[in-house]
Each structure stands twice: as structure tokens, then as C-alpha cells.
PDB file of C-alpha atoms in Angstrom:
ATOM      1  CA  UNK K  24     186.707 249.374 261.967  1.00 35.00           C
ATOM      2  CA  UNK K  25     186.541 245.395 261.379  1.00 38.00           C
ATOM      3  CA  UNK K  26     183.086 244.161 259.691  1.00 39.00           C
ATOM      4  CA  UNK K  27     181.793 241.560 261.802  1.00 41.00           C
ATOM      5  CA  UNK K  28     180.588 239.474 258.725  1.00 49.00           C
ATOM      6  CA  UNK K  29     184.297 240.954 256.372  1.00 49.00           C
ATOM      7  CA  UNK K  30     186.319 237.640 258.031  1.00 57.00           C
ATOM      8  CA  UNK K  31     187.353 234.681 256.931  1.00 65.00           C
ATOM      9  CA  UNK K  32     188.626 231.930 258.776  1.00 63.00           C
ATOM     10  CA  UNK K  33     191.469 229.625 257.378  1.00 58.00           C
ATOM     11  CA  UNK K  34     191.740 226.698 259.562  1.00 53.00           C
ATOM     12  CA  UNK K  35     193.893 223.477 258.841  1.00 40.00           C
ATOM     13  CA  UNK K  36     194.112 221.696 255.712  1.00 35.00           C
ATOM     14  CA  UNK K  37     191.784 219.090 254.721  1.00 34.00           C
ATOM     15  CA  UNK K  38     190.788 217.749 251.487  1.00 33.00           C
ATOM     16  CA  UNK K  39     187.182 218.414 250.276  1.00 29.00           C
ATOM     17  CA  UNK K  40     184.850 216.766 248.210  1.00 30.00           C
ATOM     18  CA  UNK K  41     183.392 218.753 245.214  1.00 29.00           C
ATOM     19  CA  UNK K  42     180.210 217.285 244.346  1.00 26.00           C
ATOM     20  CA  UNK K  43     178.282 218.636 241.158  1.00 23.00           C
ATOM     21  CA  UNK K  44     175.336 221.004 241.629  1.00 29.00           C
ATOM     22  CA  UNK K  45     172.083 219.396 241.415  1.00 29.00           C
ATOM     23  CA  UNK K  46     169.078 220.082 239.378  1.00 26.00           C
ATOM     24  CA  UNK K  47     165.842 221.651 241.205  1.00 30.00           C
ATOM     25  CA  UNK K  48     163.598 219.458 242.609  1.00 28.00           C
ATOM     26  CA  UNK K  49     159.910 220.256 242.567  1.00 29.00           C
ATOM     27  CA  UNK K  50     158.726 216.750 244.921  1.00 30.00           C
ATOM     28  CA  UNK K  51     159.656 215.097 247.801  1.00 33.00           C
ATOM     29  CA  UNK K  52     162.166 212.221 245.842  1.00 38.00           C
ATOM     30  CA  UNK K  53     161.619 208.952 248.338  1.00 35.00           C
ATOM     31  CA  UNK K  54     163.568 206.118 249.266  1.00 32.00           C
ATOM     32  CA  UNK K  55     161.839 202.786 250.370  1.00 32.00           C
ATOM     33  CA  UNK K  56     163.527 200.522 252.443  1.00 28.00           C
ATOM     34  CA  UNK K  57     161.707 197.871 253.307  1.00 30.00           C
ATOM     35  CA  UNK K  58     163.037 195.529 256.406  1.00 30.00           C
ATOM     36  CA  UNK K  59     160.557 192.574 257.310  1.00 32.00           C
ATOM     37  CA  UNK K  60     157.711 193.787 255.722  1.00 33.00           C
ATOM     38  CA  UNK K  61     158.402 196.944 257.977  1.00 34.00           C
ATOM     39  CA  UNK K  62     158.445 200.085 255.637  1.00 35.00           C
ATOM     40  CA  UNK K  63     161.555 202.905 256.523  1.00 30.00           C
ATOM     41  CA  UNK K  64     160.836 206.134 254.908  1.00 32.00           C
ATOM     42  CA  UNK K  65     163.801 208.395 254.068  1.00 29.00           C
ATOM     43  CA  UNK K  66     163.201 211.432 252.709  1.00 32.00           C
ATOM     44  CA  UNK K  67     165.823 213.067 250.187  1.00 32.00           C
ATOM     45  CA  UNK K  68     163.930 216.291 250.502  1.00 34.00           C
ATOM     46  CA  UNK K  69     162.135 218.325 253.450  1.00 32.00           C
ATOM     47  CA  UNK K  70     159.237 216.054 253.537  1.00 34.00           C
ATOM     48  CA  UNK K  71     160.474 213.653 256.217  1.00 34.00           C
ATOM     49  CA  UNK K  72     158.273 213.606 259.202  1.00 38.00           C
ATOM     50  CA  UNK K  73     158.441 212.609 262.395  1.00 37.00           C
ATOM     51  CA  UNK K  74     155.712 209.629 261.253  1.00 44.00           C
ATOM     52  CA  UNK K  75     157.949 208.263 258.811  1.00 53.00           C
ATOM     53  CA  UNK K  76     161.512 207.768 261.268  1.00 68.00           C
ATOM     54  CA  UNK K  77     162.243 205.013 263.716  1.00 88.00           C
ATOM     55  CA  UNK K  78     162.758 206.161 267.182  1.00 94.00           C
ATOM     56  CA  UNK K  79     166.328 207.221 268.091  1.00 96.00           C
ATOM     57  CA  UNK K  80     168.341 203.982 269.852  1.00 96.00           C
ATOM     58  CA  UNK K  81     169.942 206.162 272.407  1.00 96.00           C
ATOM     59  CA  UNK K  82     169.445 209.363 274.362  1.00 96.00           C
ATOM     60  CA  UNK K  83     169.846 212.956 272.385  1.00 93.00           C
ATOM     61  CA  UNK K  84     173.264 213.194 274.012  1.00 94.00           C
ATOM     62  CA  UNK K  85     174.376 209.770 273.266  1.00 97.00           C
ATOM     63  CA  UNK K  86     175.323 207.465 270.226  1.00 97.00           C
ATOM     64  CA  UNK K  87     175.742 203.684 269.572  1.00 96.00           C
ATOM     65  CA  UNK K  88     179.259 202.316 269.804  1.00 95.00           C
ATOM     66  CA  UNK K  89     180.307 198.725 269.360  1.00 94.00           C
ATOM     67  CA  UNK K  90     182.649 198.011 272.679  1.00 92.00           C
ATOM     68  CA  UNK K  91     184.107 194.434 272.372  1.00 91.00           C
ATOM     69  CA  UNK K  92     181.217 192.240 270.167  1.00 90.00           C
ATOM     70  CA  UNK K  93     178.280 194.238 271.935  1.00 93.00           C
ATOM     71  CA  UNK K  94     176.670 198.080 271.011  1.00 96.00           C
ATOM     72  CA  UNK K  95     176.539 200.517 273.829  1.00 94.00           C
ATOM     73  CA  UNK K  96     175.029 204.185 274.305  1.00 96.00           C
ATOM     74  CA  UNK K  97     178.210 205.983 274.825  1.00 97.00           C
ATOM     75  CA  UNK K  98     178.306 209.784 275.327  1.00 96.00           C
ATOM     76  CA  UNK K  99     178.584 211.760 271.881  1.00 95.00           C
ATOM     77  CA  UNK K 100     181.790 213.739 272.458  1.00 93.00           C
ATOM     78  CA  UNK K 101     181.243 215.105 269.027  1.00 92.00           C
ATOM     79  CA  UNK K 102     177.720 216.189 268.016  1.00 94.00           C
ATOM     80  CA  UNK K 103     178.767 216.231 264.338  1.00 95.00           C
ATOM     81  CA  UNK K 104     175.731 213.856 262.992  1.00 96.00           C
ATOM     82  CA  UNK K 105     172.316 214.809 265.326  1.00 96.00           C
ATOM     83  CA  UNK K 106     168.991 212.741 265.176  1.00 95.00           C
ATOM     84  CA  UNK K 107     165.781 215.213 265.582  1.00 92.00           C
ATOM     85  CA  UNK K 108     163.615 211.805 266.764  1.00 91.00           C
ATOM     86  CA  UNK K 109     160.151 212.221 268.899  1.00 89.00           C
ATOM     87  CA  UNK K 110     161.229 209.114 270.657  1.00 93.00           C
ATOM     88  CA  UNK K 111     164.522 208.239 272.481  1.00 95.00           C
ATOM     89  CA  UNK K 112     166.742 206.084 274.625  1.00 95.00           C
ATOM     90  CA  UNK K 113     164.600 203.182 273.317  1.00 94.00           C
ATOM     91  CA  UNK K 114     167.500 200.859 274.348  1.00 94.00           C
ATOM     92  CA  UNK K 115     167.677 201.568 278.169  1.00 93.00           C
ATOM     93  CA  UNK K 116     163.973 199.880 277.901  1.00 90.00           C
ATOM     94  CA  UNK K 117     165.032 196.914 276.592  1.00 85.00           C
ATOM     95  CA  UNK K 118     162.087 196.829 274.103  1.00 83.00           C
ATOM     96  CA  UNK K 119     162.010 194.848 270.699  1.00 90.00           C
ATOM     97  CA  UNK K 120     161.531 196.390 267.744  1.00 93.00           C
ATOM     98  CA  UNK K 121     164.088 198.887 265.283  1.00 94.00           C
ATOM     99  CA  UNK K 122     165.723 201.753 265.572  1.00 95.00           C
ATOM    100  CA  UNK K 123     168.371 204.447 264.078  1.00 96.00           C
ATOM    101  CA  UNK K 124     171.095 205.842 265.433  1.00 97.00           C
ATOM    102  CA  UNK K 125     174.772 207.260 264.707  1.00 95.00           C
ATOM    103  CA  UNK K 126     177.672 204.728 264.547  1.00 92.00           C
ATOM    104  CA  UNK K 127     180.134 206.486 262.188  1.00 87.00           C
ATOM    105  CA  UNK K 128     177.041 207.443 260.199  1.00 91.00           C
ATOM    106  CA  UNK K 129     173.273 207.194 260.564  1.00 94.00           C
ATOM    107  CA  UNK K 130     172.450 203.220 260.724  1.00 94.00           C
ATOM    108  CA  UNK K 131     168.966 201.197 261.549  1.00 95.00           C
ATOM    109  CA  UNK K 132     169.355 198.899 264.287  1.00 96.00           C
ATOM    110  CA  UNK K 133     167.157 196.056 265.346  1.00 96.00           C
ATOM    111  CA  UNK K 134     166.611 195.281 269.130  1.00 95.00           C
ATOM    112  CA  UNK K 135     165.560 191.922 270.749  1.00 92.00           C
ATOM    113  CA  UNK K 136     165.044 192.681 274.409  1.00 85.00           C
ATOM    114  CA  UNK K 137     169.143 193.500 275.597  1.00 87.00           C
ATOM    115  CA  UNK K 138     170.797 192.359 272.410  1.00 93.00           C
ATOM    116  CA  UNK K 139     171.504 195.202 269.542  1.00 96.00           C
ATOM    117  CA  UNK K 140     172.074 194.476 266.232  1.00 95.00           C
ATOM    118  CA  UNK K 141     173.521 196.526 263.566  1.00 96.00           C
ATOM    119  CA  UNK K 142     170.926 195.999 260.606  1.00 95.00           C
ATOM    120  CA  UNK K 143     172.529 198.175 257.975  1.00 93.00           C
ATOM    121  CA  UNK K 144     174.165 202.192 256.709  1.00 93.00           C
ATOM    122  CA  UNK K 145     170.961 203.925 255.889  1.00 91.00           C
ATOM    123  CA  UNK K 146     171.129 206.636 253.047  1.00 90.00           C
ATOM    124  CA  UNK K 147     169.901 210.029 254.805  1.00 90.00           C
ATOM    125  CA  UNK K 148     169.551 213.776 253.664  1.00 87.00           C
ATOM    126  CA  UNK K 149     171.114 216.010 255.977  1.00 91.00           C
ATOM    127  CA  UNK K 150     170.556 219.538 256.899  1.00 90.00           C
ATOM    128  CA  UNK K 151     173.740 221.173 257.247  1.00 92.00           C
ATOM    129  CA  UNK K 152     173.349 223.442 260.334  1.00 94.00           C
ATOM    130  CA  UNK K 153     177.050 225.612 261.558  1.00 95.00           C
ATOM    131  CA  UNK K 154     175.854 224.807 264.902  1.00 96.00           C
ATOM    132  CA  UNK K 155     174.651 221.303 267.218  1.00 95.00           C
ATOM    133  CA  UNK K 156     170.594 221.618 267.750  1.00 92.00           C
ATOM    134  CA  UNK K 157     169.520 223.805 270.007  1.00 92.00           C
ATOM    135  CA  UNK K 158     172.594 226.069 269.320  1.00 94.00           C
ATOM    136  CA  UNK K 159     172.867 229.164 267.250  1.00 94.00           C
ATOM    137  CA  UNK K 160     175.736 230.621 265.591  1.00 95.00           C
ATOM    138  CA  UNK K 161     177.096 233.889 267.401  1.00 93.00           C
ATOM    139  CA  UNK K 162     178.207 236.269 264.498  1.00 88.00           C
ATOM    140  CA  UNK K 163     180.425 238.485 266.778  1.00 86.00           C
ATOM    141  CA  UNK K 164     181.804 235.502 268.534  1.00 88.00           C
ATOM    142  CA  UNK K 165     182.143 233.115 265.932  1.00 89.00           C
ATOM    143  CA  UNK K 166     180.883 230.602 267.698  1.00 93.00           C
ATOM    144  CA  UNK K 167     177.646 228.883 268.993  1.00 96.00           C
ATOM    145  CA  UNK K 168     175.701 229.363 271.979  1.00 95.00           C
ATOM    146  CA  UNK K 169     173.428 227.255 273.896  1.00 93.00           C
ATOM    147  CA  UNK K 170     169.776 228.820 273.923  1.00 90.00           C
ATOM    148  CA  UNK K 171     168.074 230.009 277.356  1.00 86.00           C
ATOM    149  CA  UNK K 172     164.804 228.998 275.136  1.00 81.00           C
ATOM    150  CA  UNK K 173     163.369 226.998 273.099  1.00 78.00           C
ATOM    151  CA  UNK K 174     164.251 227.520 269.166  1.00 73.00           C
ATOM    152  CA  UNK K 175     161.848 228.107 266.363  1.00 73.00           C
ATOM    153  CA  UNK K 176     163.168 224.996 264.237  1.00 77.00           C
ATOM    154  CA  UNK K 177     163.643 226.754 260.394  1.00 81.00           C
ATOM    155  CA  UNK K 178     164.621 223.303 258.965  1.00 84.00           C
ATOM    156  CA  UNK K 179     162.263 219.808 258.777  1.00 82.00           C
ATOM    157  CA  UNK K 180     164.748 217.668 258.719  1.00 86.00           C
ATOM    158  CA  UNK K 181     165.285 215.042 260.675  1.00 90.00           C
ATOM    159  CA  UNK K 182     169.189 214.330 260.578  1.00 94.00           C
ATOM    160  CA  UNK K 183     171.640 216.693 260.955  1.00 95.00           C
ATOM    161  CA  UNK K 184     175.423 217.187 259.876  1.00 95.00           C
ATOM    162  CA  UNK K 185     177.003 220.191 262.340  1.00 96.00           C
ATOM    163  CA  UNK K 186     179.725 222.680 261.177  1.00 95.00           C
ATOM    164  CA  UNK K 187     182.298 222.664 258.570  1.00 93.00           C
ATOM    165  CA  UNK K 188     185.225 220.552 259.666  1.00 91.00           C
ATOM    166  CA  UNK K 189     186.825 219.583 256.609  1.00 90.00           C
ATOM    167  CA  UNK K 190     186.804 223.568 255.412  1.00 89.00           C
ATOM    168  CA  UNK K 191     190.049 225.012 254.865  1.00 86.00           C
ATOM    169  CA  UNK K 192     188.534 228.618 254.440  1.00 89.00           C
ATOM    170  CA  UNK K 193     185.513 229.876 255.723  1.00 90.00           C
ATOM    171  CA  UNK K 194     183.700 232.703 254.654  1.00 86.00           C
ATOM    172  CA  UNK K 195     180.766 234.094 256.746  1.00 87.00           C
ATOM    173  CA  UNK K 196     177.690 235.907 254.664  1.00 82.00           C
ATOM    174  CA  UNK K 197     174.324 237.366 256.396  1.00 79.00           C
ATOM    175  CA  UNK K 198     171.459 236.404 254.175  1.00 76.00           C
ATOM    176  CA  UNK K 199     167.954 237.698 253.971  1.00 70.00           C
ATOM    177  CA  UNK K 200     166.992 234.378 251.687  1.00 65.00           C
ATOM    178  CA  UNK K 201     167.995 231.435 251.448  1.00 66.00           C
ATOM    179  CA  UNK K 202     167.148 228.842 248.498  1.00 63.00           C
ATOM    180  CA  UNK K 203     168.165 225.243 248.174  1.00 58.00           C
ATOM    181  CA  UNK K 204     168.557 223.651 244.674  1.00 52.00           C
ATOM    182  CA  UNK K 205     168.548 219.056 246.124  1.00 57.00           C
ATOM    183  CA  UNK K 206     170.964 219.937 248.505  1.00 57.00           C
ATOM    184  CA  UNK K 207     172.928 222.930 246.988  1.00 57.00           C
ATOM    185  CA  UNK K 208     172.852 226.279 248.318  1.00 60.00           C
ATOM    186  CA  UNK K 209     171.588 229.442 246.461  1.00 56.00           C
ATOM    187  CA  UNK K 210     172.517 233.071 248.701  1.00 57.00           C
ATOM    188  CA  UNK K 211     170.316 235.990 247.286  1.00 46.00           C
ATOM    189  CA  UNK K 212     173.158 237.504 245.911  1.00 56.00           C
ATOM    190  CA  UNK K 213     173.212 234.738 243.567  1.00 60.00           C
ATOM    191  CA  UNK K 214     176.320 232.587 244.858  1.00 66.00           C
ATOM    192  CA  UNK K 215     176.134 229.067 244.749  1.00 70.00           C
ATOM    193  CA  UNK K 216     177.514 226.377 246.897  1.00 73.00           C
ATOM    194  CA  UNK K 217     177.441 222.657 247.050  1.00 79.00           C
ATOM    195  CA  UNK K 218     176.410 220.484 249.116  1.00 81.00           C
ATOM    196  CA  UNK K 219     178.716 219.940 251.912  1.00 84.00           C
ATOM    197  CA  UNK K 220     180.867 223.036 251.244  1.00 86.00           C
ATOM    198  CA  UNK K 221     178.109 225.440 253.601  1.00 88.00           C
ATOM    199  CA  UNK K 222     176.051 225.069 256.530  1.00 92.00           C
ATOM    200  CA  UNK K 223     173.204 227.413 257.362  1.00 90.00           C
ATOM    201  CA  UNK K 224     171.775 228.747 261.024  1.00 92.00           C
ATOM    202  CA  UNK K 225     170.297 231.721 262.589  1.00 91.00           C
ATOM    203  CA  UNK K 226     172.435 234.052 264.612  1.00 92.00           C
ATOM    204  CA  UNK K 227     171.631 236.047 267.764  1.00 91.00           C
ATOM    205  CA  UNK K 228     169.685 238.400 266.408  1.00 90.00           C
ATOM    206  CA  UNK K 229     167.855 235.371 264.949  1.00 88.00           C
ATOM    207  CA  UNK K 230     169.225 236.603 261.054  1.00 87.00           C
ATOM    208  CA  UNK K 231     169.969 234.012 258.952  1.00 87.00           C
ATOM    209  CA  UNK K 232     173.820 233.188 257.800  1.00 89.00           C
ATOM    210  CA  UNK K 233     175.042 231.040 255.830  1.00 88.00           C
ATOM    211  CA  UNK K 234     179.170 230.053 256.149  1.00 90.00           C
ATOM    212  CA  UNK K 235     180.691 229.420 252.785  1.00 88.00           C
ATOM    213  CA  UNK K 236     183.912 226.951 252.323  1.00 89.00           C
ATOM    214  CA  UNK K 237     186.470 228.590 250.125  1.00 84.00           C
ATOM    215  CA  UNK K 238     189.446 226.939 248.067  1.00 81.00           C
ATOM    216  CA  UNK K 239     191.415 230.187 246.864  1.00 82.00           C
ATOM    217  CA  UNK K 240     193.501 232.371 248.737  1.00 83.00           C
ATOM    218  CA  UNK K 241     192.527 235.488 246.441  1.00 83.00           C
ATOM    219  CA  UNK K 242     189.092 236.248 248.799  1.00 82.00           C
ATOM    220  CA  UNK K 243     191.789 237.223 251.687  1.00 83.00           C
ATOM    221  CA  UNK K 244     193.000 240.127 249.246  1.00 82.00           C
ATOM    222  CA  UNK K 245     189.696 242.100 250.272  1.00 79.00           C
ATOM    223  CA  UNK K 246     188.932 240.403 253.397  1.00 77.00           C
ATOM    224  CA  UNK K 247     191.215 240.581 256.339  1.00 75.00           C
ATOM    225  CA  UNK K 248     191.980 236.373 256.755  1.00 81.00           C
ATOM    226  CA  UNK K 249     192.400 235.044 260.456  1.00 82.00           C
ATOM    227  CA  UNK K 250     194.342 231.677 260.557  1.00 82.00           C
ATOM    228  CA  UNK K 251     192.601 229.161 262.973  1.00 84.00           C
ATOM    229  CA  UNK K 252     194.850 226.617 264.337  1.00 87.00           C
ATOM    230  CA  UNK K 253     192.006 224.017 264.618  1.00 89.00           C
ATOM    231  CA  UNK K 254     189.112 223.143 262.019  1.00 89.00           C
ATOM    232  CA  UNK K 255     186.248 224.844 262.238  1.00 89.00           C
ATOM    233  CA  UNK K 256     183.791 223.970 265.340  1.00 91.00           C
ATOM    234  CA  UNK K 257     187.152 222.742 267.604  1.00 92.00           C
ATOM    235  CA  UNK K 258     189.750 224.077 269.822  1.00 90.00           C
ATOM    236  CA  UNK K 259     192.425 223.415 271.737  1.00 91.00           C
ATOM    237  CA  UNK K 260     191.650 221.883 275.364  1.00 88.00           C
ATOM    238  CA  UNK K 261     194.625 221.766 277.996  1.00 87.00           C
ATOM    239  CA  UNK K 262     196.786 221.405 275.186  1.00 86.00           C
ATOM    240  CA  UNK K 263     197.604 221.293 271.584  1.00 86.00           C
ATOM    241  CA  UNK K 264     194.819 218.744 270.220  1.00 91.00           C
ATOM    242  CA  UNK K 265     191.783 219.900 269.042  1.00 92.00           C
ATOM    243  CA  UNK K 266     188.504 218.760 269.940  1.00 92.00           C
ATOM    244  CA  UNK K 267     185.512 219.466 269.043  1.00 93.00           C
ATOM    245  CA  UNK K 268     183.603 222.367 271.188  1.00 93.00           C
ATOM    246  CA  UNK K 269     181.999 224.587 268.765  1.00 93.00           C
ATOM    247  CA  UNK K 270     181.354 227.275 271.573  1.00 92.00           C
ATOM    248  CA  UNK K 271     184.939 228.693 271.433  1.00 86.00           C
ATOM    249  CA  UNK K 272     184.508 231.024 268.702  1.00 81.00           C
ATOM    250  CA  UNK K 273     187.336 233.726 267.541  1.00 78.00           C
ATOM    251  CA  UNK K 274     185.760 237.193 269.533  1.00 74.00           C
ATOM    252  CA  UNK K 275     187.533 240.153 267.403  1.00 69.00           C
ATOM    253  CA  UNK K 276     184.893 242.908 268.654  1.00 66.00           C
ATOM    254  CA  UNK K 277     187.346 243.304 271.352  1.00 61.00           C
ATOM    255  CA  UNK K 278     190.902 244.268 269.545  1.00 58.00           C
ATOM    256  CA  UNK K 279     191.982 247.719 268.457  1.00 49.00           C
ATOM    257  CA  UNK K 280     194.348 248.991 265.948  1.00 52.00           C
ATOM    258  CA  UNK K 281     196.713 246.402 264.825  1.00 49.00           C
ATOM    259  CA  UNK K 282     198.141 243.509 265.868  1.00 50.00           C
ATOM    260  CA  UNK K 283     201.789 242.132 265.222  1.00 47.00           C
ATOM    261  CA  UNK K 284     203.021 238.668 264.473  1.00 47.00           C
ATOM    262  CA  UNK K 285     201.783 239.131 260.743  1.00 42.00           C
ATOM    263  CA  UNK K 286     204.039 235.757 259.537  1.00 43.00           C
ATOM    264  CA  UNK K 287     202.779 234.122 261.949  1.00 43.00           C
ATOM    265  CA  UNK K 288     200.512 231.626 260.558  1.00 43.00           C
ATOM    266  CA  UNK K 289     199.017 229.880 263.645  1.00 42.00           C
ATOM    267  CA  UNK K 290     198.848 231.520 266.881  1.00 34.00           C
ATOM    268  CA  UNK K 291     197.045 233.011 269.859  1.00 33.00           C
ATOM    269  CA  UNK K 292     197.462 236.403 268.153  1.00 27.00           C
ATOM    270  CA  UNK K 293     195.388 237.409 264.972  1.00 31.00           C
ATOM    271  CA  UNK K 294     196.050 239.734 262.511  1.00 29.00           C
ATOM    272  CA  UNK K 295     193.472 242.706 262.018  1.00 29.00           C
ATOM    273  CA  UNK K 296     193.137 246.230 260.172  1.00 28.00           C
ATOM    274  CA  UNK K 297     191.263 248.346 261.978  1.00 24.00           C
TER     275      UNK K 297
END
């Protein structure tokens, strides 16, 4: 019978950045940027509060794009970079006064009535969560699911990176505890991963898991390895180009015995032991 946390998900190719494992942290290490004699607090630990952020530019579903020489709130047909802000949509009221918001990455923007103005890239701390907000990660499924409710938020973070996208394995572990090191990732059982090779989130039996990137083939000799056409968190729509959808996970609960095709390396069939 197939272990709904023995998988791992190969999905395409893309390079990944190693970055060294920090040292622990026992404060809250701040940034200052001061703009105007306007302080901007950015937290590189969990100590950023609501208090200490500028209002979000657009609306929770939107982000800032620059159409022609003027910035827009355009949808966000990605949800890979989320803003946790008490105040929104401060654009459509045409107020004065700053902002952040997501253009490529997390920037401040200044606002004089209509007129937006990119300010400057703003350093942030993410908290990388496998699903969007007010999603959590389905382990049978694979993939998220919007809550009926309202979430009990485990992080205090106030920006968000969703999913692993530039992962070319994936490895899914249940976790009773979960310990960050500055941004790396310590499971109980004592594996460690940098930052951006995990995300963390809750499943639906509100359990925490924690998905793992992976850069050696040799974890598929003990765990049965499903190859995933697109990168993690997409899928093909009405065609072969992926987008991102997170919500289309791989459902295995559902196959028996074995399944053919095993060359096949990217297909609507996967290969299981049962």
C-alpha cells in the first residue's frame, strides 16, 4: 500500500541556489530604512508587526505593474510573493502617503494623490509557506485547498514566498516540530535545509509538513518517485503550458496495483508499487 507522505515529486529542471546555513539567532536582527524622515521597519526575524509595515498599495488579490510609464493594480495571476498588510487597496483612494507592494519583488512605493512612484527594492524576510494564504497543503492530494474558515496563522510574518517552483525534487515529511536556525530549517529528526530549498504549512488534519527540495536521484531508490511535468504549485491549463494553480495536486489514494508506462518520464500516467 503507497505511504501518503513515502513520495517524491520530480518536476522540471531548474537551477537552485544553495545558500550556506546560518547561525542561530537569539534577537529580532533589524533593518532601518529611513525615507523622509519616515522610519520603515523590516524585520529579518519573526518580530515584524503589523505596526511596523506600510499599508499594502493594492488589494490582497492584486499587485503593482508598470503598464506604459504609469503603475497599475493588475490581478496577481501568480500568488508566489503575498503581503499579510492590515491595510489595503490604498491606491483606489487616491491618498498620499507610502506604501509596499509586489512588482517582481516586494518594493515601497510613494503616492501623490493618482500618481505612483516606485521608491525603491526593499530587503524582506520571507516565510516560506507550500501554499498561497489562506490555503493549506492537502497531504493526500498534493495540493492546496482553499479554507471554508478562517486559519489559525502559525507564522508572524508579514511577507510571504508560496511553494517550491524552482525544486527539481520534492520530498514531503510530516513533522511534529519544527525549528528555524535565521531562515534555515531544522525537522525533529534532525535534517537540515536551507533557506529557500523548503516551505512549511499545515495540512488537513491541521499537522504540520514541511516539503524538502532534493538534488540526488538516490532518495527515489527507497521512495517510489512520480515525475511531474510542471514545477511544483502549476499545471497544465487547456494545453501544454504550465501555470501556476497550486490546487491541482497529484491524488494517488485512488490507484491500485501497478501502473505501466515505467520509461515514461512525463505523462498523465504515474508509476506506483502498491
Amino acid at each position: 500500500m503507497l505511504s501518503l507522505f513515502g513520495l517524491v515529486l520530480i518536476v522540471k529542471q531548474i537551477n537552485t541556489r544553495h545558500i550556506i546555513e546560518n547561525m542561530e539567532l537569539h534577537c529580532c536582527d533589524k533593518k532601518l530604512i529611513t525615507l523622509n524622515e519616515r522610519p520603515l521597519h523590516i524585520d529579518h526575524q519573526s518580530c515584524l508587526n503589523a505596526d511596523e509595515v506600510y499599508p499594502k498599495c493594492c488589494d490582497s488579490d492584486s499587485v503593482l505593474e508598470k503598464i506604459d510609464s504609469s503603475y497599475s493594480c493588475t490581478p496577481d495571476l501568480t500568488h508566489r510573493i503575498q503581503i499579510i498588510a492590515n491595510e489595503t487597496n490604498l491606491v483606489a483612494r487616491s491618498e498620499e502617503g507610502f506604501c509596499v507592494d509586489v512588482e517582481n519583488s516586494v518594493s515601497l512605493f510613494k503616492l501623490n494623490g493618482t500618481e505612483v512612484i516606485k521608491v525603491k527594492e526593499v530587503e524582506v524576510e520571507f516565510y516560506p509557506k507550500c501554499c498561497p494564504v489562506d490555503y493549506f497543503y492537502n497531504s493526500t492530494t498534493h495540493g492546496c485547498v482553499k479554507s471554508t474558515k478562517k486559519l489559525d496563522t502559525f507564522f508572524r510574518e508579514k511577507f510571504v514566498r508560496v511553494g517550491l517552483p524552482a525544486c527539481r525534487i520534492i520530498e514531503d515529511v510530516r513533522v511534529n516540530t519544527i525549528k528555524r536556525w535565521n531562515e534555515s530549517l531544522q525537522l525533529v529528526q534532525n535534517k537540515v535545509f536551507d533557506e529557500g530549498l523548503y516551505c512549511v504549512d499545515k495540512d488537513q488534519d491541521n499537522l504540520f509538513v514541511a516539503r524538502a527540495c532534493r538534488d540526488n536521484y538516490d532518495i527515489c531508490e527507497r521512495i517510489r518517485c512520480v515525475h511531474k511535468c510542471c514545477p511544483d504549485g502549476q499545471s497544465f491549463i487547456n494545453g501544454s503550458k504550465c501555470y501556476d494553480t497550486f490546487v491541482h495536486g497529484l491524488d494517488l489514494s485512488s490507484f491500485a496495483g501497478n501502473v505501466d508506462n515505467i520509461n515514461e518520464k512525463c505523462s498523465d500516467r504515474f508509476i506506483i508499487n502498491s
